[in-house]
Coordinates of C-alpha atoms in Angstrom, one line a residue:
M1 CA 4.4 -68.5 47.7
A2 CA 4.5 -65.2 48.3
S3 CA 3.4 -62.8 45.4
Q4 CA 6.4 -61.3 43.8
Q5 CA 7.4 -57.3 44.6
P6 CA 5.8 -54.4 42.7
S7 CA 8.7 -52.6 40.8
L8 CA 8.6 -49.0 40.9
A9 CA 8.2 -46.5 38.4
I10 CA 8.7 -42.8 38.1
L11 CA 6.8 -40.1 35.4
V12 CA 9.2 -36.8 35.0
R13 CA 7.5 -33.9 32.4
E14 CA 9.7 -31.8 30.7
P15 CA 8.0 -29.5 28.2
D16 CA 8.6 -31.6 25.5
G17 CA 6.9 -34.5 27.0
F18 CA 6.9 -37.8 29.6
T19 CA 8.1 -40.7 29.7
V20 CA 8.6 -43.3 32.6
W21 CA 12.0 -44.6 34.6
P22 CA 12.2 -47.8 36.1
G23 CA 13.0 -47.2 40.3
P24 CA 16.1 -46.5 41.5
P25 CA 18.9 -47.5 42.5
Y26 CA 20.7 -46.8 39.4
P27 CA 24.2 -47.4 37.9
P28 CA 26.6 -44.5 39.6
G29 CA 26.6 -41.5 37.0
S30 CA 24.8 -42.6 34.5
S31 CA 20.6 -41.4 33.4
P32 CA 17.8 -44.4 34.6
P33 CA 16.6 -45.8 31.2
Q34 CA 13.3 -44.4 29.9
R35 CA 10.6 -47.0 29.6
L36 CA 8.5 -45.1 27.0
P37 CA 9.6 -42.8 24.7
K38 CA 8.9 -38.7 25.1
T39 CA 5.7 -38.4 24.7
A40 CA 3.7 -34.8 24.6
C41 CA 0.9 -33.7 26.3
S42 CA -0.2 -31.3 28.7
A43 CA -1.0 -32.9 32.4
T44 CA -0.3 -36.4 33.2
S45 CA -1.8 -38.9 36.7
F46 CA -2.2 -41.9 38.3
S47 CA -4.9 -43.7 39.0
T48 CA -5.2 -44.0 43.2
D49 CA -4.0 -47.7 42.4
G50 CA -1.1 -47.0 39.9
S51 CA -3.0 -49.6 37.4
R52 CA -3.4 -47.1 35.2
L53 CA -1.8 -43.9 33.8
L54 CA -3.8 -41.1 32.4
V55 CA -2.0 -38.5 29.5
T56 CA -4.3 -35.8 28.0
V57 CA -3.5 -32.9 25.6
A58 CA -5.5 -30.0 26.0
Q59 CA -8.4 -28.6 24.1
A60 CA -7.7 -32.0 22.4
S61 CA -7.6 -35.5 23.9
A62 CA -7.3 -38.1 26.8
T63 CA -5.8 -41.7 26.6
V64 CA -5.3 -44.2 29.3
Y65 CA -1.7 -45.8 29.7
D66 CA -1.9 -49.4 31.3
C67 CA 0.8 -48.7 33.7
S68 CA 2.2 -52.5 33.6
S69 CA 2.7 -53.0 29.7
L70 CA 2.8 -48.9 29.0
S71 CA 0.4 -49.3 26.1
V72 CA -2.9 -47.0 24.9
I73 CA -5.9 -48.8 26.5
R74 CA -8.2 -46.5 25.2
S75 CA -7.7 -42.9 23.6
F76 CA -10.5 -40.1 23.6
D77 CA -11.0 -37.5 20.8
L78 CA -12.7 -35.0 23.4
P79 CA -12.4 -31.4 21.8
G80 CA -12.5 -28.1 24.5
L81 CA -11.9 -30.9 27.3
T82 CA -10.5 -28.6 30.4
A83 CA -10.0 -31.1 33.6
A84 CA -10.0 -35.0 33.4
A85 CA -9.5 -37.9 36.3
L86 CA -9.4 -41.3 36.3
S87 CA -11.1 -43.1 39.2
P88 CA -9.0 -45.2 41.9
T89 CA -8.9 -48.1 40.1
G90 CA -8.4 -46.6 36.5
S91 CA -12.3 -48.4 35.4
Y92 CA -13.7 -44.5 34.9
L93 CA -12.4 -41.4 33.0
Q94 CA -14.0 -37.9 34.1
T95 CA -13.9 -35.6 31.8
F96 CA -15.2 -31.6 32.0
Q97 CA -15.6 -29.9 28.6
K98 CA -16.3 -26.0 27.6
S99 CA -20.1 -26.0 27.3
S100 CA -21.8 -22.7 25.3
S101 CA -25.4 -23.6 27.3
P102 CA -26.7 -25.6 30.3
Q103 CA -28.5 -27.5 26.7
V104 CA -24.7 -29.4 26.6
K105 CA -23.9 -32.0 28.6
N106 CA -19.9 -30.8 29.7
V107 CA -19.1 -33.6 32.6
T108 CA -19.2 -37.4 31.3
V109 CA -18.1 -40.6 33.2
W110 CA -16.9 -42.9 30.8
H111 CA -16.1 -46.9 30.9
V112 CA -12.7 -46.7 30.5
D113 CA -12.5 -50.3 28.7
S114 CA -15.5 -50.2 26.2
A115 CA -15.4 -45.9 25.7
A116 CA -19.5 -46.1 27.0
A117 CA -20.7 -42.3 28.3
L118 CA -22.0 -44.0 30.8
Y119 CA -23.1 -40.6 32.9
Q120 CA -23.1 -37.2 31.8
H121 CA -24.7 -33.8 33.2
Y122 CA -23.8 -29.7 33.1
Q123 CA -22.2 -28.5 35.4
K124 CA -21.2 -24.4 34.5
N125 CA -17.9 -23.9 36.5
L126 CA -14.8 -25.9 37.5
S127 CA -12.9 -25.4 40.5
K128 CA -10.7 -27.2 42.6
A129 CA -13.2 -27.9 45.0
N130 CA -15.2 -29.5 43.1
W131 CA -12.9 -31.2 41.1
P132 CA -13.6 -34.7 40.1
M133 CA -17.5 -33.8 40.0
V134 CA -18.2 -37.7 40.6
Q135 CA -16.1 -39.1 43.9
F136 CA -15.4 -42.7 44.1
S137 CA -14.8 -44.9 47.1
A138 CA -11.0 -47.1 46.9
D139 CA -13.0 -50.1 45.4
E140 CA -15.2 -48.4 43.3
S141 CA -18.1 -49.1 45.3
V142 CA -19.3 -46.3 45.8
A143 CA -19.9 -43.2 43.8
C144 CA -21.6 -39.3 44.8
R145 CA -21.4 -36.6 43.4
M146 CA -22.5 -32.9 45.5
A147 CA -25.7 -31.0 43.4
T148 CA -27.8 -28.6 45.3
N149 CA -28.8 -28.9 48.7
E150 CA -27.9 -32.7 48.8
M151 CA -25.5 -35.3 48.1
Q152 CA -26.6 -37.5 45.3
F153 CA -25.2 -41.4 44.9
F154 CA -25.0 -43.9 41.7
D155 CA -25.7 -47.3 41.6
T156 CA -21.7 -47.7 40.1
N157 CA -22.9 -51.6 38.5
D158 CA -25.1 -49.4 35.8
F159 CA -24.0 -45.7 35.5
T160 CA -26.9 -45.1 33.3
K161 CA -29.8 -45.4 35.5
G162 CA -28.6 -42.2 37.0
I163 CA -29.2 -41.2 40.6
A164 CA -30.4 -44.1 42.7
Y165 CA -30.9 -41.9 46.1
K166 CA -29.9 -38.6 47.6
V167 CA -28.7 -37.4 50.9
R168 CA -30.4 -33.6 51.9
L169 CA -28.0 -30.9 53.5
P170 CA -29.2 -27.6 52.7
G171 CA -26.8 -24.4 52.1
I172 CA -23.7 -27.5 51.3
A173 CA -20.7 -26.1 49.6
A174 CA -18.2 -29.4 49.9
M175 CA -17.9 -33.1 50.5
Q176 CA -15.7 -36.0 50.7
L177 CA -16.3 -39.4 50.3
A178 CA -14.4 -41.7 52.6
S179 CA -12.3 -44.2 50.7
A180 CA -11.3 -47.2 51.7
P181 CA -14.1 -48.5 52.8
G182 CA -16.3 -45.7 50.9
S183 CA -18.9 -45.8 54.3
H184 CA -19.5 -42.3 55.5
V185 CA -19.8 -38.8 53.9
A186 CA -19.3 -35.3 54.8
G187 CA -20.6 -32.6 53.9
F188 CA -19.7 -28.5 54.9
V189 CA -22.7 -25.9 55.3
P190 CA -21.0 -22.7 55.7
E191 CA -21.7 -19.8 58.1
A192 CA -24.6 -18.4 57.3
K193 CA -27.2 -15.2 59.4
G194 CA -25.7 -15.8 62.6
V195 CA -25.7 -19.8 62.2
P196 CA -22.3 -21.5 62.6
A197 CA -21.0 -23.4 60.1
S198 CA -20.6 -27.1 60.4
V199 CA -19.4 -30.4 58.9
Q200 CA -22.1 -33.2 59.5
I201 CA -20.9 -36.6 58.4
F202 CA -24.1 -39.5 57.0
S203 CA -24.1 -43.1 56.2
C204 CA -23.3 -44.2 53.0
D205 CA -25.8 -47.3 53.2
K206 CA -28.9 -46.8 51.3
D207 CA -31.6 -47.3 54.6
A208 CA -29.5 -44.9 56.0
Q209 CA -30.0 -42.5 54.4
N210 CA -30.4 -38.5 55.6
Q211 CA -29.1 -40.1 59.7
V212 CA -26.6 -37.9 60.9
V213 CA -24.1 -40.4 62.1
A214 CA -21.9 -37.1 63.5
R215 CA -21.7 -33.6 64.0
R216 CA -19.2 -30.2 64.4
S217 CA -20.9 -26.9 63.9
F218 CA -18.6 -23.8 64.5
F219 CA -18.1 -19.6 63.7
R220 CA -15.5 -17.9 61.7
C221 CA -14.9 -20.6 58.9
S222 CA -15.5 -19.9 55.7
T223 CA -13.9 -23.1 54.1
V224 CA -12.9 -26.7 54.9
Q225 CA -10.4 -29.6 54.2
F226 CA -11.3 -32.9 54.7
H227 CA -8.7 -35.6 55.6
W228 CA -10.2 -39.2 56.5
N229 CA -8.6 -41.8 58.2
K230 CA -8.0 -45.2 56.4
G231 CA -10.6 -47.0 57.9
S232 CA -13.6 -44.5 57.6
T233 CA -13.7 -44.4 61.2
G234 CA -12.3 -41.1 61.6
L235 CA -11.9 -37.5 60.2
L236 CA -9.6 -34.9 60.5
I237 CA -11.2 -31.2 59.4
V238 CA -9.4 -27.7 58.8
S239 CA -11.4 -24.8 58.8
Q240 CA -10.5 -21.6 58.2
A241 CA -11.7 -18.2 57.9
D242 CA -10.2 -15.5 55.7
V243 CA -9.4 -12.8 58.6
D244 CA -7.4 -14.2 61.7
K245 CA -9.5 -11.7 64.5
T246 CA -6.3 -12.0 67.0
N247 CA -3.8 -10.1 63.8
Q248 CA -2.2 -12.9 64.3
S249 CA -1.2 -14.3 60.5
Y250 CA -1.7 -13.3 57.3
Y251 CA -3.1 -16.0 56.0
G252 CA -6.6 -15.9 58.1
E253 CA -7.6 -18.8 61.2
T254 CA -7.1 -22.2 60.9
K255 CA -8.5 -24.6 63.7
L256 CA -8.0 -28.5 63.8
H257 CA -11.1 -30.4 65.0
Y258 CA -11.8 -34.4 64.8
L259 CA -14.8 -36.6 64.0
T260 CA -15.4 -40.1 64.7
T261 CA -18.0 -42.3 63.0
D262 CA -18.5 -43.8 66.3
R263 CA -19.6 -40.4 68.2
A264 CA -16.3 -41.2 70.8
F265 CA -15.3 -38.2 69.7
E266 CA -16.1 -35.0 68.7
G267 CA -14.3 -32.0 69.1
I268 CA -11.1 -29.7 68.5
V269 CA -7.6 -30.8 68.0
P270 CA -5.7 -29.5 71.3
L271 CA -2.5 -28.0 69.8
K272 CA 0.5 -26.5 72.5
K273 CA 0.7 -23.0 70.5
E274 CA -1.4 -21.4 69.2
G275 CA -0.8 -20.5 65.1
P276 CA -2.8 -22.0 61.4
V277 CA -2.7 -25.4 60.4
H278 CA -0.5 -26.0 57.4
D279 CA -0.3 -30.0 56.2
V280 CA -2.4 -33.1 57.9
Q281 CA -1.6 -36.9 57.4
W282 CA -2.9 -39.8 58.5
S283 CA -0.5 -42.6 58.9
S284 CA -0.8 -45.5 56.3
S285 CA -2.6 -47.5 59.2
G286 CA -5.0 -44.7 60.1
S287 CA -4.8 -44.9 63.6
E288 CA -2.7 -42.0 64.3
F289 CA -1.9 -38.6 62.9
A290 CA 0.8 -35.6 61.7
V291 CA -0.2 -32.0 62.1
V292 CA 2.5 -29.3 60.8
Y293 CA 1.3 -25.7 62.1
G294 CA 2.3 -22.5 64.0
F295 CA 4.1 -19.2 62.7
I296 CA 7.6 -20.9 62.4
V297 CA 7.7 -23.5 60.2
I298 CA 11.2 -25.6 59.8
A299 CA 10.9 -27.1 56.6
G300 CA 13.8 -26.0 54.7
F301 CA 12.0 -26.4 51.3
G302 CA 10.8 -23.3 48.4
N303 CA 13.3 -20.6 49.0
L304 CA 15.2 -21.9 52.3
P305 CA 18.3 -23.7 52.5
G306 CA 16.9 -27.3 52.5
D307 CA 17.9 -29.7 55.8
M308 CA 16.1 -32.3 56.3
A309 CA 16.5 -35.2 59.5
F310 CA 16.0 -38.6 58.8
W311 CA 14.6 -40.4 61.7
D312 CA 13.8 -43.8 62.7
Y313 CA 9.9 -42.9 64.2
T314 CA 9.3 -46.5 66.2
E315 CA 13.3 -45.8 67.9
K316 CA 12.8 -41.6 67.9
K317 CA 16.0 -41.8 67.6
L318 CA 18.1 -39.1 64.6
I319 CA 19.4 -41.0 62.0
Q320 CA 21.2 -38.5 59.1
K321 CA 21.0 -35.4 58.1
A322 CA 20.8 -34.4 54.1
K323 CA 20.2 -30.9 51.7
A324 CA 18.0 -30.6 49.4
E325 CA 17.9 -26.7 48.9
W326 CA 14.8 -24.9 46.7
S327 CA 12.7 -28.5 46.9
V328 CA 8.8 -27.6 45.5
I329 CA 8.6 -31.9 45.5
S330 CA 9.0 -34.3 48.2
E331 CA 7.7 -37.5 48.2
W332 CA 8.4 -40.9 49.7
S333 CA 8.7 -43.6 47.7
P334 CA 5.8 -46.9 48.3
D335 CA 8.5 -49.1 49.7
G336 CA 9.6 -47.3 51.9
R337 CA 13.1 -47.5 51.0
H338 CA 13.8 -44.1 48.8
F339 CA 13.4 -40.3 49.6
M340 CA 12.7 -38.1 46.6
T341 CA 13.0 -34.7 46.6
A342 CA 13.0 -32.2 43.0
T343 CA 12.8 -28.4 41.8
T344 CA 10.3 -27.5 39.8
A345 CA 8.9 -25.0 36.9
P346 CA 7.0 -22.5 37.4
R347 CA 7.7 -22.2 40.8
L348 CA 11.6 -22.1 40.2
Q349 CA 12.2 -21.1 36.5
I350 CA 16.1 -22.1 36.8
D351 CA 18.0 -25.0 39.0
N352 CA 15.0 -27.5 38.5
R353 CA 16.4 -31.0 39.3
I354 CA 15.5 -34.4 40.8
K355 CA 17.3 -35.7 44.0
I356 CA 16.6 -39.2 45.2
F357 CA 17.8 -40.5 48.4
D358 CA 17.8 -43.5 50.6
Y359 CA 16.2 -44.1 54.0
T360 CA 19.1 -43.1 55.8
G361 CA 19.3 -39.9 53.8
S362 CA 22.5 -40.9 51.5
L363 CA 21.9 -39.2 48.6
Q364 CA 22.0 -42.0 45.8
F365 CA 20.7 -39.8 42.7
K366 CA 20.9 -36.3 41.5
K367 CA 19.5 -34.9 37.3
D368 CA 19.5 -31.7 36.4
F369 CA 16.8 -30.2 33.7
E370 CA 16.8 -27.1 31.7
K371 CA 13.1 -27.0 32.6
L372 CA 11.3 -29.6 34.9
Y373 CA 6.9 -29.4 35.3
Q374 CA 6.1 -32.9 37.2
V375 CA 8.0 -35.7 39.1
D376 CA 6.3 -38.9 40.3
W377 CA 6.2 -42.0 41.7
K378 CA 3.8 -45.1 40.5
P379 CA 1.5 -46.0 43.4
E380 CA 1.6 -49.1 45.0
S381 CA 0.1 -50.0 47.6
P382 CA 2.7 -50.5 50.7
E383 CA 1.7 -54.0 51.3
R384 CA 2.6 -55.1 48.6
F385 CA 6.4 -54.6 49.7
G386 CA 5.8 -56.7 52.8
D387 CA 9.0 -55.8 56.0
I388 CA 11.5 -54.0 55.6
A389 CA 13.8 -56.7 57.4
D390 CA 17.4 -55.3 56.0
L391 CA 15.9 -51.6 57.0
T392 CA 16.4 -52.6 60.6
I393 CA 19.8 -54.2 60.0
S394 CA 20.7 -50.8 58.5
L395 CA 19.9 -48.8 61.0
N396 CA 21.2 -50.5 63.9
S397 CA 24.3 -50.0 62.1
I398 CA 24.2 -46.1 62.0
K399 CA 26.4 -43.8 64.7
I400 CA 26.1 -40.5 65.4
E401 CA 27.9 -38.9 68.3
E402 CA 26.0 -37.1 70.3
T403 CA 26.0 -33.2 71.0
K404 CA 29.4 -32.6 73.3
K405 CA 28.4 -29.8 76.2
Q406 CA 31.4 -27.1 76.0
G407 CA 32.8 -25.8 79.6
Q408 CA 30.9 -22.6 81.4
G409 CA 33.6 -20.1 80.0
S410 CA 33.2 -21.4 76.2
K411 CA 31.7 -18.7 73.9
S412 CA 30.8 -20.7 70.8
A413 CA 28.2 -24.4 71.1
Q414 CA 29.6 -27.0 68.5
T415 CA 28.4 -30.2 67.7
S416 CA 30.5 -33.0 66.1
S417 CA 28.0 -35.4 64.1
K418 CA 29.6 -36.5 61.1
A419 CA 28.8 -34.9 58.5
P420 CA 27.3 -37.1 55.7
V421 CA 29.3 -37.6 52.4
N422 CA 26.4 -35.8 50.5
V423 CA 26.0 -32.9 52.8
A424 CA 27.3 -29.1 51.1
T425 CA 28.9 -27.1 53.3
K426 CA 28.9 -23.8 51.4
P427 CA 27.4 -21.2 53.7
A428 CA 23.7 -20.5 53.4
G429 CA 21.6 -17.8 55.4
A430 CA 18.5 -18.6 55.9
Y431 CA 15.2 -16.5 56.1
R432 CA 14.2 -15.6 60.0
P433 CA 10.9 -14.3 60.0
P434 CA 10.3 -12.1 63.1
Q435 CA 8.4 -14.4 65.3
S436 CA 11.7 -16.7 65.2
K437 CA 12.7 -16.4 69.0
H438 CA 11.6 -19.9 69.8
T439 CA 13.5 -21.4 67.1
A440 CA 16.4 -22.6 68.6
A441 CA 14.6 -24.9 70.5
L442 CA 12.3 -26.1 67.6
Q443 CA 15.4 -27.0 65.9
D444 CA 16.4 -29.1 68.8
K445 CA 13.8 -31.6 69.0
L446 CA 13.9 -31.1 65.0
F447 CA 17.2 -31.6 65.1
G448 CA 17.6 -34.4 68.4
G449 CA 20.0 -31.5 69.9
L450 CA 22.5 -31.5 66.1
A451 CA 22.9 -28.2 64.4
P452 CA 21.2 -28.3 61.2
T453 CA 23.5 -28.3 58.0
G454 CA 24.0 -25.4 56.8
G455 CA 27.8 -24.5 56.5
E456 CA 29.6 -22.1 59.4
M457 CA 27.8 -18.8 60.0
S458 CA 26.7 -16.1 57.9
K459 CA 29.4 -12.9 58.0
T460 CA 26.0 -10.5 59.8
A461 CA 26.0 -13.3 62.4
L462 CA 29.3 -13.4 62.8
R463 CA 30.2 -9.4 62.9
N464 CA 26.6 -9.5 66.5
K465 CA 28.4 -12.3 67.8
K466 CA 31.9 -10.4 67.8
R467 CA 30.2 -7.4 68.8
R468 CA 28.2 -9.0 71.4
E469 CA 31.3 -10.7 72.9
K470 CA 33.4 -7.0 73.2
Q471 CA 30.2 -5.8 74.7
K472 CA 30.6 -8.4 77.5
E473 CA 34.1 -7.7 77.9
K474 CA 33.2 -3.6 78.7
K475 CA 31.0 -4.4 80.9
A476 CA 33.7 -7.0 82.7
G477 CA 36.3 -4.1 82.5
E478 CA 34.0 -1.3 83.9
G479 CA 33.3 -3.6 86.9
S480 CA 37.0 -4.8 87.8
S481 CA 38.0 -0.9 88.1
A482 CA 34.9 0.1 90.7
D483 CA 35.8 -3.0 92.5
D484 CA 39.6 -1.6 92.5
S485 CA 38.3 2.3 93.2

């Protein structure tokens, strides 16, 4: 008998606390019911598998909830609490507290069910790059941390043994453990005294420690971002230098590199044009990845109008266009049937809202907030939802009209696509950066030949268009006069 599909859930955090909603669909015009009464907190986060929820109050406490029943599993009173994180399946809680001296160990790994402190050490500083201090594989069978000139591994069956074995890497400044499975670990050594920076991959097998599996060296690199694929066979590395020597980017220079654990490939990822790498995402299968790069990013979020295009990836077919202006957050639901966007504080202090679209781009739900801090889908494994049979049927029923070509004498081009009912028709002026000469071509690729939603031309664009037409008419008149003479 097939296992029952998990239900979707959404966490919503406002200034007075957080609550949990059941997932969509919702009755028209109604607000989702609250599965949990609003609870005061300073931060919330799910375990990677979505089984447990961590709720913290700064400088005071950390509480772990069971996501099925939303009941409290364990609460920890932790004076001076600065940061906390759950392991992937929620078995362990890692906390960082303020410490007045190295003699007071301020990083602790707790066993959630028993509330036992399994491991402790002193850490002077906390940063985004080194938190959480202890990294776990997805199944929590491997755990390790970065220390001076080495990576240290634990016996997850008994943390009280301390460090089980080490991998030496002099000068290491960052590391990333592969997650599924936890078979390899990558370490980064910055450039120093004429020696290029390097990324080295090691096996997590105790018997193969200190043996480099793969290596990549490069100059002009001060920091890196690691992206392991599912299967832990490939690693994407975004290398970044503080200064771009070509003077093309204010944000420095970035490059994308790729390493495989079987040494089949080691090198830079060829991109069609120059420009910074903004984001890298692996597919759920781990066999493909997508890169957002270049000096122009037509994303439509942040302070932009928010044009979106929904595509059938398999058929490479545009399904529908929609709008989510000023969005800060955008995320697909675990079942692939819904897409959520949100405008949150402190990024934007007004017009905070949540929008939920279905997979065809149709707006299904919208709710405004006076102030919204956070909104997240509860994580679930996509495999638990199985195939989406109705998705294929629905996509085949959607028709988008082709762009009609205008006659050669026409002064303007128009599109004949049907506008979705949820798309606003209010004109919205878009920012055009200095390097935007290829914007039209990029929009054509992104929207499949259909003009992005956004209404009519702005007044400035319309005025410039009329001026160009008058200049053409004037030149045509001058030419005819010369012919007559």
